[in-house]
């Protein structure tokens, strides 16, 4: 609930990227964390393992949401089953957009992308196509992919207290899947 309110209110004096990551942690992250914790509790896990699962769930939830945001920009509709750039068209500030807006890059493409994104929701079809093309080639998209990979690796590290076996391997495989799905 707090995450939804924070998203509605906006970052105010907070760094927009930090605010965005916090909102995702409080929304998607907390949902996945709760689900994984309950799985551990109902499966008879120790308190230490339940705590590790909760940390894993929050972190992998953030990684998943970030990768979903990247798919909105980087994939075509045949691959993702979604219309590309929906968040961009609706003015939803996702991580690649926030990285592009905070970039100090002065090349023509970055400057043009910043100009388009700064104007708010990109509803004009020609501008939308241009912004998507620029975002797909931008350092911001690469940086966002690296952030997804970082969260996936952090989630994997949180599994360290769990015993080796098929359940742990399945959770580790999810880390790999999420890190790789946006490449």
PDB file of N, CA and C in Angstrom, residues 38-125:
ATOM      1  N   UNK A  38       5.708 -17.112   2.699  1.00  0.00           N
ATOM      2  CA  UNK A  38       4.631 -18.054   3.018  1.00  0.00           C
ATOM      3  C   UNK A  38       4.962 -19.452   2.513  1.00  0.00           C
ATOM      4  N   UNK A  39       5.541 -19.531   1.329  1.00  0.00           N
ATOM      5  CA  UNK A  39       5.960 -20.837   0.821  1.00  0.00           C
ATOM      6  C   UNK A  39       6.929 -21.515   1.768  1.00  0.00           C
ATOM      7  N   UNK A  40       7.886 -20.744   2.272  1.00  0.00           N
ATOM      8  CA  UNK A  40       8.848 -21.286   3.227  1.00  0.00           C
ATOM      9  C   UNK A  40       8.187 -21.694   4.536  1.00  0.00           C
ATOM     10  N   UNK A  41       7.276 -20.851   5.020  1.00  0.00           N
ATOM     11  CA  UNK A  41       6.599 -21.152   6.285  1.00  0.00           C
ATOM     12  C   UNK A  41       5.756 -22.419   6.167  1.00  0.00           C
ATOM     13  N   UNK A  42       4.968 -22.500   5.102  1.00  0.00           N
ATOM     14  CA  UNK A  42       4.105 -23.668   4.926  1.00  0.00           C
ATOM     15  C   UNK A  42       4.897 -24.913   4.578  1.00  0.00           C
ATOM     16  N   UNK A  43       6.105 -24.722   4.067  1.00  0.00           N
ATOM     17  CA  UNK A  43       6.966 -25.851   3.737  1.00  0.00           C
ATOM     18  C   UNK A  43       7.841 -26.297   4.894  1.00  0.00           C
ATOM     19  N   UNK A  44       7.708 -25.633   6.054  1.00  0.00           N
ATOM     20  CA  UNK A  44       8.457 -26.036   7.239  1.00  0.00           C
ATOM     21  C   UNK A  44       9.887 -25.524   7.298  1.00  0.00           C
ATOM     22  N   UNK A  45      10.190 -24.440   6.611  1.00  0.00           N
ATOM     23  CA  UNK A  45      11.547 -23.883   6.627  1.00  0.00           C
ATOM     24  C   UNK A  45      11.870 -23.283   7.993  1.00  0.00           C
ATOM     25  N   UNK A  46      13.150 -23.199   8.290  1.00  0.00           N
ATOM     26  CA  UNK A  46      13.600 -22.582   9.538  1.00  0.00           C
ATOM     27  C   UNK A  46      13.414 -21.068   9.448  1.00  0.00           C
ATOM     28  N   UNK A  47      13.374 -20.377  10.604  1.00  0.00           N
ATOM     29  CA  UNK A  47      13.269 -18.913  10.569  1.00  0.00           C
ATOM     30  C   UNK A  47      14.387 -18.256   9.748  1.00  0.00           C
ATOM     31  N   UNK A  48      15.605 -18.792   9.838  1.00  0.00           N
ATOM     32  CA  UNK A  48      16.719 -18.238   9.054  1.00  0.00           C
ATOM     33  C   UNK A  48      16.448 -18.385   7.557  1.00  0.00           C
ATOM     34  N   UNK A  49      15.924 -19.515   7.163  1.00  0.00           N
ATOM     35  CA  UNK A  49      15.632 -19.751   5.747  1.00  0.00           C
ATOM     36  C   UNK A  49      14.458 -18.896   5.273  1.00  0.00           C
ATOM     37  N   UNK A  50      13.467 -18.713   6.133  1.00  0.00           N
ATOM     38  CA  UNK A  50      12.323 -17.861   5.787  1.00  0.00           C
ATOM     39  C   UNK A  50      12.794 -16.425   5.581  1.00  0.00           C
ATOM     40  N   UNK A  51      13.677 -15.970   6.442  1.00  0.00           N
ATOM     41  CA  UNK A  51      14.232 -14.618   6.297  1.00  0.00           C
ATOM     42  C   UNK A  51      15.013 -14.492   4.988  1.00  0.00           C
ATOM     43  N   UNK A  52      15.814 -15.486   4.673  1.00  0.00           N
ATOM     44  CA  UNK A  52      16.576 -15.478   3.412  1.00  0.00           C
ATOM     45  C   UNK A  52      15.628 -15.483   2.216  1.00  0.00           C
ATOM     46  N   UNK A  53      14.584 -16.277   2.287  1.00  0.00           N
ATOM     47  CA  UNK A  53      13.605 -16.323   1.204  1.00  0.00           C
ATOM     48  C   UNK A  53      12.905 -14.979   1.030  1.00  0.00           C
ATOM     49  N   UNK A  54      12.596 -14.316   2.141  1.00  0.00           N
ATOM     50  CA  UNK A  54      11.959 -13.002   2.056  1.00  0.00           C
ATOM     51  C   UNK A  54      12.844 -11.980   1.359  1.00  0.00           C
ATOM     52  N   UNK A  55      14.121 -11.969   1.716  1.00  0.00           N
ATOM     53  CA  UNK A  55      15.060 -11.063   1.054  1.00  0.00           C
ATOM     54  C   UNK A  55      15.208 -11.385  -0.419  1.00  0.00           C
ATOM     55  N   UNK A  56      15.260 -12.669  -0.720  1.00  0.00           N
ATOM     56  CA  UNK A  56      15.318 -13.116  -2.112  1.00  0.00           C
ATOM     57  C   UNK A  56      14.074 -12.639  -2.870  1.00  0.00           C
ATOM     58  N   UNK A  57      12.916 -12.861  -2.274  1.00  0.00           N
ATOM     59  CA  UNK A  57      11.662 -12.509  -2.940  1.00  0.00           C
ATOM     60  C   UNK A  57      11.558 -11.036  -3.259  1.00  0.00           C
ATOM     61  N   UNK A  58      11.935 -10.193  -2.313  1.00  0.00           N
ATOM     62  CA  UNK A  58      11.870  -8.752  -2.577  1.00  0.00           C
ATOM     63  C   UNK A  58      12.816  -8.364  -3.706  1.00  0.00           C
ATOM     64  N   UNK A  59      14.023  -8.885  -3.647  1.00  0.00           N
ATOM     65  CA  UNK A  59      15.031  -8.509  -4.632  1.00  0.00           C
ATOM     66  C   UNK A  59      14.704  -9.059  -6.011  1.00  0.00           C
ATOM     67  N   UNK A  60      14.263 -10.298  -6.088  1.00  0.00           N
ATOM     68  CA  UNK A  60      13.926 -10.863  -7.401  1.00  0.00           C
ATOM     69  C   UNK A  60      12.648 -10.212  -7.935  1.00  0.00           C
ATOM     70  N   UNK A  61      11.771  -9.781  -7.041  1.00  0.00           N
ATOM     71  CA  UNK A  61      10.577  -9.046  -7.469  1.00  0.00           C
ATOM     72  C   UNK A  61      10.936  -7.729  -8.139  1.00  0.00           C
ATOM     73  N   UNK A  62      11.909  -7.021  -7.567  1.00  0.00           N
ATOM     74  CA  UNK A  62      12.377  -5.773  -8.180  1.00  0.00           C
ATOM     75  C   UNK A  62      13.012  -6.074  -9.532  1.00  0.00           C
ATOM     76  N   UNK A  63      13.860  -7.093  -9.576  1.00  0.00           N
ATOM     77  CA  UNK A  63      14.511  -7.464 -10.842  1.00  0.00           C
ATOM     78  C   UNK A  63      13.465  -7.806 -11.899  1.00  0.00           C
ATOM     79  N   UNK A  64      12.436  -8.539 -11.506  1.00  0.00           N
ATOM     80  CA  UNK A  64      11.392  -8.910 -12.460  1.00  0.00           C
ATOM     81  C   UNK A  64      10.674  -7.679 -12.992  1.00  0.00           C
ATOM     82  N   UNK A  65      10.299  -6.762 -12.101  1.00  0.00           N
ATOM     83  CA  UNK A  65       9.582  -5.559 -12.540  1.00  0.00           C
ATOM     84  C   UNK A  65      10.450  -4.716 -13.464  1.00  0.00           C
ATOM     85  N   UNK A  66      11.723  -4.577 -13.116  1.00  0.00           N
ATOM     86  CA  UNK A  66      12.636  -3.818 -13.975  1.00  0.00           C
ATOM     87  C   UNK A  66      12.770  -4.482 -15.344  1.00  0.00           C
ATOM     88  N   UNK A  67      12.874  -5.804 -15.370  1.00  0.00           N
ATOM     89  CA  UNK A  67      12.998  -6.494 -16.659  1.00  0.00           C
ATOM     90  C   UNK A  67      11.716  -6.344 -17.475  1.00  0.00           C
ATOM     91  N   UNK A  68      10.583  -6.325 -16.804  1.00  0.00           N
ATOM     92  CA  UNK A  68       9.318  -6.112 -17.501  1.00  0.00           C
ATOM     93  C   UNK A  68       9.273  -4.714 -18.114  1.00  0.00           C
ATOM     94  N   UNK A  69       9.788  -3.735 -17.385  1.00  0.00           N
ATOM     95  CA  UNK A  69       9.864  -2.370 -17.907  1.00  0.00           C
ATOM     96  C   UNK A  69      10.769  -2.302 -19.135  1.00  0.00           C
ATOM     97  N   UNK A  70      11.863  -3.052 -19.096  1.00  0.00           N
ATOM     98  CA  UNK A  70      12.779  -3.082 -20.241  1.00  0.00           C
ATOM     99  C   UNK A  70      12.116  -3.731 -21.452  1.00  0.00           C
ATOM    100  N   UNK A  71      11.371  -4.796 -21.224  1.00  0.00           N
ATOM    101  CA  UNK A  71      10.678  -5.456 -22.330  1.00  0.00           C
ATOM    102  C   UNK A  71       9.703  -4.508 -23.010  1.00  0.00           C
ATOM    103  N   UNK A  72       9.110  -3.612 -22.251  1.00  0.00           N
ATOM    104  CA  UNK A  72       8.178  -2.642 -22.808  1.00  0.00           C
ATOM    105  C   UNK A  72       8.868  -1.755 -23.844  1.00  0.00           C
ATOM    106  N   UNK A  73      10.156  -1.553 -23.676  1.00  0.00           N
ATOM    107  CA  UNK A  73      10.917  -0.708 -24.597  1.00  0.00           C
ATOM    108  C   UNK A  73      11.658  -1.542 -25.637  1.00  0.00           C
ATOM    109  N   UNK A  74      12.315  -2.588 -25.197  1.00  0.00           N
ATOM    110  CA  UNK A  74      13.293  -3.278 -26.041  1.00  0.00           C
ATOM    111  C   UNK A  74      12.727  -4.368 -26.942  1.00  0.00           C
ATOM    112  N   UNK A  75      11.550  -4.880 -26.643  1.00  0.00           N
ATOM    113  CA  UNK A  75      11.049  -6.009 -27.433  1.00  0.00           C
ATOM    114  C   UNK A  75       9.999  -5.546 -28.436  1.00  0.00           C
ATOM    115  N   UNK A  76       9.767  -6.376 -29.429  1.00  0.00           N
ATOM    116  CA  UNK A  76       8.660  -6.099 -30.334  1.00  0.00           C
ATOM    117  C   UNK A  76       7.432  -6.849 -29.825  1.00  0.00           C
ATOM    118  N   UNK A  77       6.276  -6.495 -30.355  1.00  0.00           N
ATOM    119  CA  UNK A  77       5.037  -7.078 -29.828  1.00  0.00           C
ATOM    120  C   UNK A  77       4.953  -8.584 -30.053  1.00  0.00           C
ATOM    121  N   UNK A  78       5.571  -9.093 -31.107  1.00  0.00           N
ATOM    122  CA  UNK A  78       5.550 -10.539 -31.352  1.00  0.00           C
ATOM    123  C   UNK A  78       6.308 -11.292 -30.266  1.00  0.00           C
ATOM    124  N   UNK A  79       7.372 -10.685 -29.751  1.00  0.00           N
ATOM    125  CA  UNK A  79       8.185 -11.324 -28.714  1.00  0.00           C
ATOM    126  C   UNK A  79       7.524 -11.236 -27.348  1.00  0.00           C
ATOM    127  N   UNK A  80       7.025 -10.053 -26.999  1.00  0.00           N
ATOM    128  CA  UNK A  80       6.528  -9.838 -25.640  1.00  0.00           C
ATOM    129  C   UNK A  80       5.025 -10.035 -25.494  1.00  0.00           C
ATOM    130  N   UNK A  81       4.289  -9.961 -26.608  1.00  0.00           N
ATOM    131  CA  UNK A  81       2.840 -10.046 -26.511  1.00  0.00           C
ATOM    132  C   UNK A  81       2.215  -8.739 -26.057  1.00  0.00           C
ATOM    133  N   UNK A  82       3.025  -7.693 -25.950  1.00  0.00           N
ATOM    134  CA  UNK A  82       2.559  -6.382 -25.503  1.00  0.00           C
ATOM    135  C   UNK A  82       2.870  -5.354 -26.586  1.00  0.00           C
ATOM    136  N   UNK A  83       2.148  -4.259 -26.567  1.00  0.00           N
ATOM    137  CA  UNK A  83       2.452  -3.158 -27.469  1.00  0.00           C
ATOM    138  C   UNK A  83       3.669  -2.427 -26.925  1.00  0.00           C
ATOM    139  N   UNK A  84       4.744  -2.324 -27.707  1.00  0.00           N
ATOM    140  CA  UNK A  84       5.958  -1.662 -27.211  1.00  0.00           C
ATOM    141  C   UNK A  84       5.709  -0.193 -26.865  1.00  0.00           C
ATOM    142  N   UNK A  85       6.331   0.235 -25.793  1.00  0.00           N
ATOM    143  CA  UNK A  85       6.285   1.641 -25.408  1.00  0.00           C
ATOM    144  C   UNK A  85       5.013   2.094 -24.739  1.00  0.00           C
ATOM    145  N   UNK A  86       4.240   1.166 -24.195  1.00  0.00           N
ATOM    146  CA  UNK A  86       2.989   1.542 -23.527  1.00  0.00           C
ATOM    147  C   UNK A  86       3.255   2.488 -22.357  1.00  0.00           C
ATOM    148  N   UNK A  87       4.244   2.169 -21.534  1.00  0.00           N
ATOM    149  CA  UNK A  87       4.570   3.038 -20.397  1.00  0.00           C
ATOM    150  C   UNK A  87       5.011   4.414 -20.878  1.00  0.00           C
ATOM    151  N   UNK A  88       5.782   4.450 -21.933  1.00  0.00           N
ATOM    152  CA  UNK A  88       6.253   5.705 -22.509  1.00  0.00           C
ATOM    153  C   UNK A  88       5.071   6.549 -22.980  1.00  0.00           C
ATOM    154  N   UNK A  89       4.139   5.923 -23.651  1.00  0.00           N
ATOM    155  CA  UNK A  89       2.954   6.621 -24.158  1.00  0.00           C
ATOM    156  C   UNK A  89       2.091   7.153 -23.012  1.00  0.00           C
ATOM    157  N   UNK A  90       2.054   6.417 -21.903  1.00  0.00           N
ATOM    158  CA  UNK A  90       1.232   6.821 -20.759  1.00  0.00           C
ATOM    159  C   UNK A  90       1.968   7.740 -19.791  1.00  0.00           C
ATOM    160  N   UNK A  91       3.239   8.004 -20.063  1.00  0.00           N
ATOM    161  CA  UNK A  91       4.010   8.894 -19.197  1.00  0.00           C
ATOM    162  C   UNK A  91       4.487   8.245 -17.916  1.00  0.00           C
ATOM    163  N   UNK A  92       4.544   6.917 -17.889  1.00  0.00           N
ATOM    164  CA  UNK A  92       5.031   6.194 -16.717  1.00  0.00           C
ATOM    165  C   UNK A  92       6.561   6.227 -16.739  1.00  0.00           C
ATOM    166  N   UNK A  93       7.171   6.817 -15.727  1.00  0.00           N
ATOM    167  CA  UNK A  93       8.641   6.937 -15.717  1.00  0.00           C
ATOM    168  C   UNK A  93       9.317   5.640 -15.276  1.00  0.00           C
ATOM    169  N   UNK A  94       9.714   4.822 -16.224  1.00  0.00           N
ATOM    170  CA  UNK A  94      10.408   3.577 -15.912  1.00  0.00           C
ATOM    171  C   UNK A  94      11.911   3.832 -15.829  1.00  0.00           C
ATOM    172  N   UNK A  95      12.654   2.839 -15.382  1.00  0.00           N
ATOM    173  CA  UNK A  95      14.085   3.021 -15.142  1.00  0.00           C
ATOM    174  C   UNK A  95      14.856   3.500 -16.373  1.00  0.00           C
ATOM    175  N   UNK A  96      14.672   2.918 -17.557  1.00  0.00           N
ATOM    176  CA  UNK A  96      15.424   3.435 -18.710  1.00  0.00           C
ATOM    177  C   UNK A  96      15.129   4.909 -18.989  1.00  0.00           C
ATOM    178  N   UNK A  97      13.881   5.310 -18.826  1.00  0.00           N
ATOM    179  CA  UNK A  97      13.515   6.711 -19.038  1.00  0.00           C
ATOM    180  C   UNK A  97      14.178   7.591 -17.986  1.00  0.00           C
ATOM    181  N   UNK A  98      14.137   7.162 -16.738  1.00  0.00           N
ATOM    182  CA  UNK A  98      14.768   7.948 -15.668  1.00  0.00           C
ATOM    183  C   UNK A  98      16.271   8.054 -15.879  1.00  0.00           C
ATOM    184  N   UNK A  99      16.906   6.969 -16.295  1.00  0.00           N
ATOM    185  CA  UNK A  99      18.339   7.021 -16.599  1.00  0.00           C
ATOM    186  C   UNK A  99      18.606   7.970 -17.767  1.00  0.00           C
ATOM    187  N   UNK A 100      17.772   7.934 -18.790  1.00  0.00           N
ATOM    188  CA  UNK A 100      17.958   8.828 -19.939  1.00  0.00           C
ATOM    189  C   UNK A 100      17.790  10.287 -19.525  1.00  0.00           C
ATOM    190  N   UNK A 101      16.802  10.558 -18.677  1.00  0.00           N
ATOM    191  CA  UNK A 101      16.567  11.934 -18.235  1.00  0.00           C
ATOM    192  C   UNK A 101      17.674  12.453 -17.321  1.00  0.00           C
ATOM    193  N   UNK A 102      18.331  11.559 -16.596  1.00  0.00           N
ATOM    194  CA  UNK A 102      19.391  11.993 -15.673  1.00  0.00           C
ATOM    195  C   UNK A 102      20.772  11.953 -16.319  1.00  0.00           C
ATOM    196  N   UNK A 103      20.829  11.559 -17.580  1.00  0.00           N
ATOM    197  CA  UNK A 103      22.112  11.419 -18.272  1.00  0.00           C
ATOM    198  C   UNK A 103      22.737  12.773 -18.584  1.00  0.00           C
ATOM    199  N   UNK A 104      24.053  12.807 -18.490  1.00  0.00           N
ATOM    200  CA  UNK A 104      24.810  13.998 -18.865  1.00  0.00           C
ATOM    201  C   UNK A 104      25.363  13.881 -20.280  1.00  0.00           C
ATOM    202  N   UNK A 105      24.998  12.806 -20.985  1.00  0.00           N
ATOM    203  CA  UNK A 105      25.488  12.620 -22.349  1.00  0.00           C
ATOM    204  C   UNK A 105      25.040  13.796 -23.214  1.00  0.00           C
ATOM    205  N   UNK A 106      25.964  14.330 -23.991  1.00  0.00           N
ATOM    206  CA  UNK A 106      25.679  15.520 -24.794  1.00  0.00           C
ATOM    207  C   UNK A 106      25.620  15.227 -26.287  1.00  0.00           C
ATOM    208  N   UNK A 107      25.667  13.952 -26.676  1.00  0.00           N
ATOM    209  CA  UNK A 107      25.584  13.643 -28.103  1.00  0.00           C
ATOM    210  C   UNK A 107      24.178  13.972 -28.612  1.00  0.00           C
ATOM    211  N   UNK A 108      24.039  14.066 -29.917  1.00  0.00           N
ATOM    212  CA  UNK A 108      22.776  14.490 -30.523  1.00  0.00           C
ATOM    213  C   UNK A 108      21.615  13.564 -30.162  1.00  0.00           C
ATOM    214  N   UNK A 109      21.848  12.252 -30.173  1.00  0.00           N
ATOM    215  CA  UNK A 109      20.777  11.297 -29.873  1.00  0.00           C
ATOM    216  C   UNK A 109      20.296  11.443 -28.431  1.00  0.00           C
ATOM    217  N   UNK A 110      21.229  11.557 -27.492  1.00  0.00           N
ATOM    218  CA  UNK A 110      20.852  11.701 -26.079  1.00  0.00           C
ATOM    219  C   UNK A 110      20.126  13.017 -25.836  1.00  0.00           C
ATOM    220  N   UNK A 111      20.595  14.063 -26.479  1.00  0.00           N
ATOM    221  CA  UNK A 111      19.959  15.372 -26.339  1.00  0.00           C
ATOM    222  C   UNK A 111      18.531  15.328 -26.883  1.00  0.00           C
ATOM    223  N   UNK A 112      18.347  14.719 -28.043  1.00  0.00           N
ATOM    224  CA  UNK A 112      17.013  14.610 -28.644  1.00  0.00           C
ATOM    225  C   UNK A 112      16.103  13.742 -27.775  1.00  0.00           C
ATOM    226  N   UNK A 113      16.616  12.641 -27.269  1.00  0.00           N
ATOM    227  CA  UNK A 113      15.827  11.774 -26.401  1.00  0.00           C
ATOM    228  C   UNK A 113      15.387  12.528 -25.154  1.00  0.00           C
ATOM    229  N   UNK A 114      16.297  13.264 -24.549  1.00  0.00           N
ATOM    230  CA  UNK A 114      15.973  14.051 -23.353  1.00  0.00           C
ATOM    231  C   UNK A 114      14.882  15.068 -23.674  1.00  0.00           C
ATOM    232  N   UNK A 115      14.983  15.690 -24.820  1.00  0.00           N
ATOM    233  CA  UNK A 115      13.992  16.681 -25.250  1.00  0.00           C
ATOM    234  C   UNK A 115      12.601  16.052 -25.365  1.00  0.00           C
ATOM    235  N   UNK A 116      12.530  14.895 -25.986  1.00  0.00           N
ATOM    236  CA  UNK A 116      11.233  14.222 -26.161  1.00  0.00           C
ATOM    237  C   UNK A 116      10.671  13.771 -24.816  1.00  0.00           C
ATOM    238  N   UNK A 117      11.504  13.142 -23.995  1.00  0.00           N
ATOM    239  CA  UNK A 117      11.034  12.589 -22.719  1.00  0.00           C
ATOM    240  C   UNK A 117      10.653  13.668 -21.719  1.00  0.00           C
ATOM    241  N   UNK A 118      11.317  14.805 -21.773  1.00  0.00           N
ATOM    242  CA  UNK A 118      11.049  15.892 -20.827  1.00  0.00           C
ATOM    243  C   UNK A 118       9.678  16.518 -21.041  1.00  0.00           C
ATOM    244  N   UNK A 119       9.102  16.315 -22.207  1.00  0.00           N
ATOM    245  CA  UNK A 119       7.819  16.934 -22.535  1.00  0.00           C
ATOM    246  C   UNK A 119       6.624  16.196 -21.925  1.00  0.00           C
ATOM    247  N   UNK A 120       6.854  15.063 -21.272  1.00  0.00           N
ATOM    248  CA  UNK A 120       5.761  14.313 -20.658  1.00  0.00           C
ATOM    249  C   UNK A 120       5.387  13.100 -21.480  1.00  0.00           C
ATOM    250  N   UNK A 121       4.143  12.612 -21.329  1.00  0.00           N
ATOM    251  CA  UNK A 121       3.732  11.425 -22.079  1.00  0.00           C
ATOM    252  C   UNK A 121       3.965  11.617 -23.582  1.00  0.00           C
ATOM    253  N   UNK A 122       4.473  10.575 -24.222  1.00  0.00           N
ATOM    254  CA  UNK A 122       4.791  10.643 -25.649  1.00  0.00           C
ATOM    255  C   UNK A 122       3.635  10.000 -26.412  1.00  0.00           C
ATOM    256  N   UNK A 123       2.618  10.808 -26.714  1.00  0.00           N
ATOM    257  CA  UNK A 123       1.404  10.285 -27.334  1.00  0.00           C
ATOM    258  C   UNK A 123       1.407  10.404 -28.855  1.00  0.00           C
ATOM    259  N   UNK A 124       2.181  11.325 -29.392  1.00  0.00           N
ATOM    260  CA  UNK A 124       2.284  11.465 -30.842  1.00  0.00           C
ATOM    261  C   UNK A 124       2.986  10.233 -31.413  1.00  0.00           C
ATOM    262  N   UNK A 125       2.382   9.602 -32.412  1.00  0.00           N
ATOM    263  CA  UNK A 125       2.923   8.350 -32.953  1.00  0.00           C
ATOM    264  C   UNK A 125       4.341   8.495 -33.492  1.00  0.00           C
TER     265      UNK A 125
END
